Amino acid sequence: CDPPSDEHFRILKQFFGHASFRPMQWKIVHSVLVEQKDVCAVMATGYGKSLCYQYPGVFSDKPTVVISPLISLMEDQVMSLSVANIGACYLGSSQTQMGKVKEDLLKGKYKVVYMTPEFAEGAELLLKNLDNKVEALHLFCSLSARTFLMESSLCHVAYNCSLSASTSLSYSPCKICI
């Protein structure tokens, strides 16, 4: 793939504090941003998966939706992104300001939006409204998965965490599954 441009490096340094991408990170980001391909990436702990799904939303100025069952991780990442002046929010059962967050989301305040699978299952209208507003969005599924199937029109997740049942999303403009 093509090497990162000066603008890619500027955004990387300004918002994420890194001077360069790791080789796999750039391949993933390039596939999403430039080639507009779906990607399935399996990466070791600590290799920089978060940057792979946070960067496209910041660079393209279109929101990235991250679906994850790990609430504490999502809350920590929202806090870290906010410190880096990247608009981020979390949507799930523990969100105490749901109405305000949804309103701000549709106004374009957030670049990275984290959702629990349970919230995402009932958020089809919100995702469609968001997609229509900005023409395109990036959807990432970050799951502790034993079984994971991604199709262009269906995001079906069977995971081993607090829920034993499967969750289906009928709306899925997915770009990356990590």
Short mmCIF file of C-alpha atoms in Angstrom, two decimals:
data_model
loop_
_atom_site.label_atom_id
_atom_site.label_comp_id
_atom_site.label_asym_id
_atom_site.label_seq_id
_atom_site.Cartn_x
_atom_site.Cartn_y
_atom_site.Cartn_z
CA CYS A 1 0.00 0.00 0.00
CA ASP A 2 1.00 3.63 -0.38
CA PRO A 3 3.05 5.13 2.47
CA PRO A 4 1.40 7.60 4.86
CA SER A 5 1.29 11.21 3.67
CA ASP A 6 2.58 14.19 5.63
CA GLU A 7 -1.04 14.89 6.63
CA HIS A 8 -1.42 11.36 7.99
CA PHE A 9 1.71 11.86 10.10
CA ARG A 10 0.57 15.30 11.26
CA ILE A 11 -2.75 13.92 12.55
CA LEU A 12 -0.96 10.94 14.11
CA LYS A 13 1.46 13.22 15.98
CA GLN A 14 -1.05 15.93 16.91
CA PHE A 15 -3.80 13.69 18.29
CA PHE A 16 -2.09 10.43 19.21
CA GLY A 17 1.46 11.56 20.07
CA HIS A 18 3.19 9.09 17.74
CA ALA A 19 5.75 9.91 15.05
CA SER A 20 5.02 6.80 12.99
CA PHE A 21 2.60 3.93 12.52
CA ARG A 22 3.51 0.36 13.24
CA PRO A 23 3.53 -1.59 9.95
CA MET A 24 0.25 -3.46 10.55
CA GLN A 25 -1.46 -0.31 11.85
CA TRP A 26 -0.81 1.59 8.66
CA LYS A 27 -1.99 -1.33 6.48
CA ILE A 28 -5.29 -1.41 8.40
CA VAL A 29 -5.79 2.36 8.40
CA HIS A 30 -4.90 2.57 4.69
CA SER A 31 -7.35 -0.22 3.85
CA VAL A 32 -10.17 1.62 5.62
CA LEU A 33 -9.42 5.22 4.62
CA VAL A 34 -7.95 4.91 1.13
CA GLU A 35 -9.14 1.58 -0.24
CA GLN A 36 -12.46 1.68 1.67
CA LYS A 37 -12.22 -2.04 2.34
CA ASP A 38 -13.54 -4.16 5.16
CA VAL A 39 -10.74 -5.52 7.34
CA CYS A 40 -10.45 -8.24 9.94
CA ALA A 41 -7.36 -7.67 12.08
CA VAL A 42 -6.10 -9.99 14.78
CA MET A 43 -3.35 -8.28 16.75
CA ALA A 44 -1.42 -9.01 19.94
CA THR A 45 -2.20 -7.21 23.17
CA GLY A 46 -0.39 -3.88 23.27
CA TYR A 47 0.23 -3.67 19.52
CA GLY A 48 -2.04 -0.68 18.96
CA LYS A 49 -5.46 -1.95 17.95
CA SER A 50 -7.14 1.12 19.42
CA LEU A 51 -5.30 3.46 17.08
CA CYS A 52 -6.53 1.38 14.12
CA TYR A 53 -10.14 2.19 14.91
CA GLN A 54 -9.70 5.64 16.45
CA TYR A 55 -7.54 7.15 13.71
CA PRO A 56 -10.03 6.86 10.78
CA GLY A 57 -12.65 8.91 12.63
CA VAL A 58 -10.18 11.67 13.43
CA PHE A 59 -8.53 11.78 10.01
CA SER A 60 -11.67 11.52 7.88
CA ASP A 61 -13.76 13.75 10.13
CA LYS A 62 -16.47 11.05 10.04
CA PRO A 63 -17.46 9.28 13.24
CA THR A 64 -16.16 5.86 14.11
CA VAL A 65 -18.53 3.56 16.00
CA VAL A 66 -16.82 0.93 18.16
CA ILE A 67 -18.90 -1.94 19.51
CA SER A 68 -17.39 -3.64 22.54
CA PRO A 69 -18.68 -5.52 25.60
CA LEU A 70 -15.86 -4.10 27.76
CA ILE A 71 -17.47 -1.11 29.49
CA SER A 72 -14.48 -0.16 31.65
CA LEU A 73 -12.20 -0.18 28.58
CA MET A 74 -14.62 2.02 26.66
CA GLU A 75 -14.88 4.47 29.55
CA ASP A 76 -11.07 4.62 29.86
CA GLN A 77 -10.66 5.21 26.13
CA VAL A 78 -13.29 7.96 26.09
CA MET A 79 -11.38 9.69 28.89
CA SER A 80 -8.03 9.30 27.08
CA LEU A 81 -9.45 10.58 23.80
CA SER A 82 -11.04 13.56 25.54
CA VAL A 83 -7.67 14.47 27.07
CA ALA A 84 -6.23 14.39 23.51
CA ASN A 85 -9.00 16.77 22.36
CA ILE A 86 -10.75 14.06 20.35
CA GLY A 87 -14.51 14.08 20.83
CA ALA A 88 -15.56 10.68 22.15
CA CYS A 89 -18.55 9.21 23.95
CA TYR A 90 -19.90 5.96 25.34
CA LEU A 91 -23.44 4.65 24.81
CA GLY A 92 -24.62 1.87 27.07
CA SER A 93 -26.65 1.09 30.17
CA SER A 94 -24.40 3.05 32.54
CA GLN A 95 -24.56 6.29 30.49
CA THR A 96 -26.32 8.85 32.70
CA GLN A 97 -26.66 11.60 30.06
CA MET A 98 -28.02 9.52 27.17
CA GLY A 99 -30.23 12.24 25.64
CA LYS A 100 -27.46 14.86 25.60
CA VAL A 101 -24.90 12.41 24.23
CA LYS A 102 -27.21 11.31 21.38
CA GLU A 103 -28.01 14.94 20.57
CA ASP A 104 -24.31 15.89 20.51
CA LEU A 105 -23.56 12.80 18.41
CA LEU A 106 -26.00 13.85 15.70
CA LYS A 107 -24.50 17.36 15.80
CA GLY A 108 -21.10 15.89 14.90
CA LYS A 109 -19.40 16.52 18.25
CA TYR A 110 -17.88 13.04 18.51
CA LYS A 111 -15.24 11.38 16.32
CA VAL A 112 -15.25 8.07 18.22
CA VAL A 113 -18.44 6.54 19.61
CA TYR A 114 -18.31 3.44 21.80
CA MET A 115 -21.40 1.22 22.18
CA THR A 116 -22.13 -1.98 24.03
CA PRO A 117 -23.55 -4.79 21.87
CA GLU A 118 -26.83 -4.50 23.77
CA PHE A 119 -27.11 -0.79 22.97
CA ALA A 120 -26.07 -1.28 19.35
CA GLU A 121 -28.72 -3.95 18.89
CA GLY A 122 -31.41 -1.33 19.52
CA ALA A 123 -29.60 1.59 17.85
CA GLU A 124 -30.36 0.87 14.19
CA LEU A 125 -32.27 4.14 13.73
CA LEU A 126 -29.53 6.17 15.45
CA LEU A 127 -26.86 4.57 13.24
CA LYS A 128 -28.90 5.19 10.09
CA ASN A 129 -29.50 8.83 11.09
CA LEU A 130 -25.80 9.28 11.79
CA ASP A 131 -24.83 7.60 8.52
CA ASN A 132 -27.28 9.77 6.54
CA LYS A 133 -26.01 12.94 8.23
CA VAL A 134 -22.33 12.43 7.41
CA GLU A 135 -22.74 10.23 4.29
CA ALA A 136 -20.54 7.49 5.70
CA LEU A 137 -19.28 6.25 9.00
CA HIS A 138 -16.79 3.65 10.14
CA LEU A 139 -18.11 0.77 12.25
CA PHE A 140 -15.71 -1.36 14.23
CA CYS A 141 -16.53 -4.40 16.32
CA SER A 142 -14.04 -5.02 19.08
CA LEU A 143 -15.15 -8.13 20.87
CA SER A 144 -13.88 -10.89 23.09
CA ALA A 145 -15.17 -13.38 20.60
CA ARG A 146 -15.12 -17.12 20.32
CA THR A 147 -17.38 -17.02 17.32
CA PHE A 148 -17.50 -13.97 15.09
CA LEU A 149 -19.18 -13.66 11.74
CA MET A 150 -19.26 -10.45 9.70
CA GLU A 151 -21.26 -10.07 6.52
CA SER A 152 -21.97 -6.93 4.56
CA SER A 153 -25.59 -6.67 5.71
CA LEU A 154 -25.37 -8.42 9.06
CA CYS A 155 -23.16 -8.12 12.09
CA HIS A 156 -23.81 -11.31 14.05
CA VAL A 157 -21.86 -11.71 17.23
CA ALA A 158 -21.77 -14.71 19.53
CA TYR A 159 -19.46 -13.92 22.41
CA ASN A 160 -18.52 -15.30 25.78
CA CYS A 161 -18.87 -12.46 28.26
CA SER A 162 -21.72 -11.35 30.50
CA LEU A 163 -24.27 -12.37 27.88
CA SER A 164 -24.66 -15.89 26.63
CA ALA A 165 -27.09 -15.07 23.83
CA SER A 166 -26.20 -13.86 20.35
CA THR A 167 -26.69 -10.28 19.26
CA SER A 168 -27.63 -9.35 15.71
CA LEU A 169 -27.35 -5.96 14.07
CA SER A 170 -29.29 -5.63 10.86
CA TYR A 171 -27.49 -2.38 9.95
CA SER A 172 -23.77 -2.82 9.49
CA PRO A 173 -21.57 -0.59 7.28
CA CYS A 174 -18.56 -2.36 8.80
CA LYS A 175 -15.01 -1.46 7.96
CA ILE A 176 -12.94 -3.27 10.57
CA CYS A 177 -13.41 -6.08 13.05
CA ILE A 178 -10.71 -6.25 15.70
#
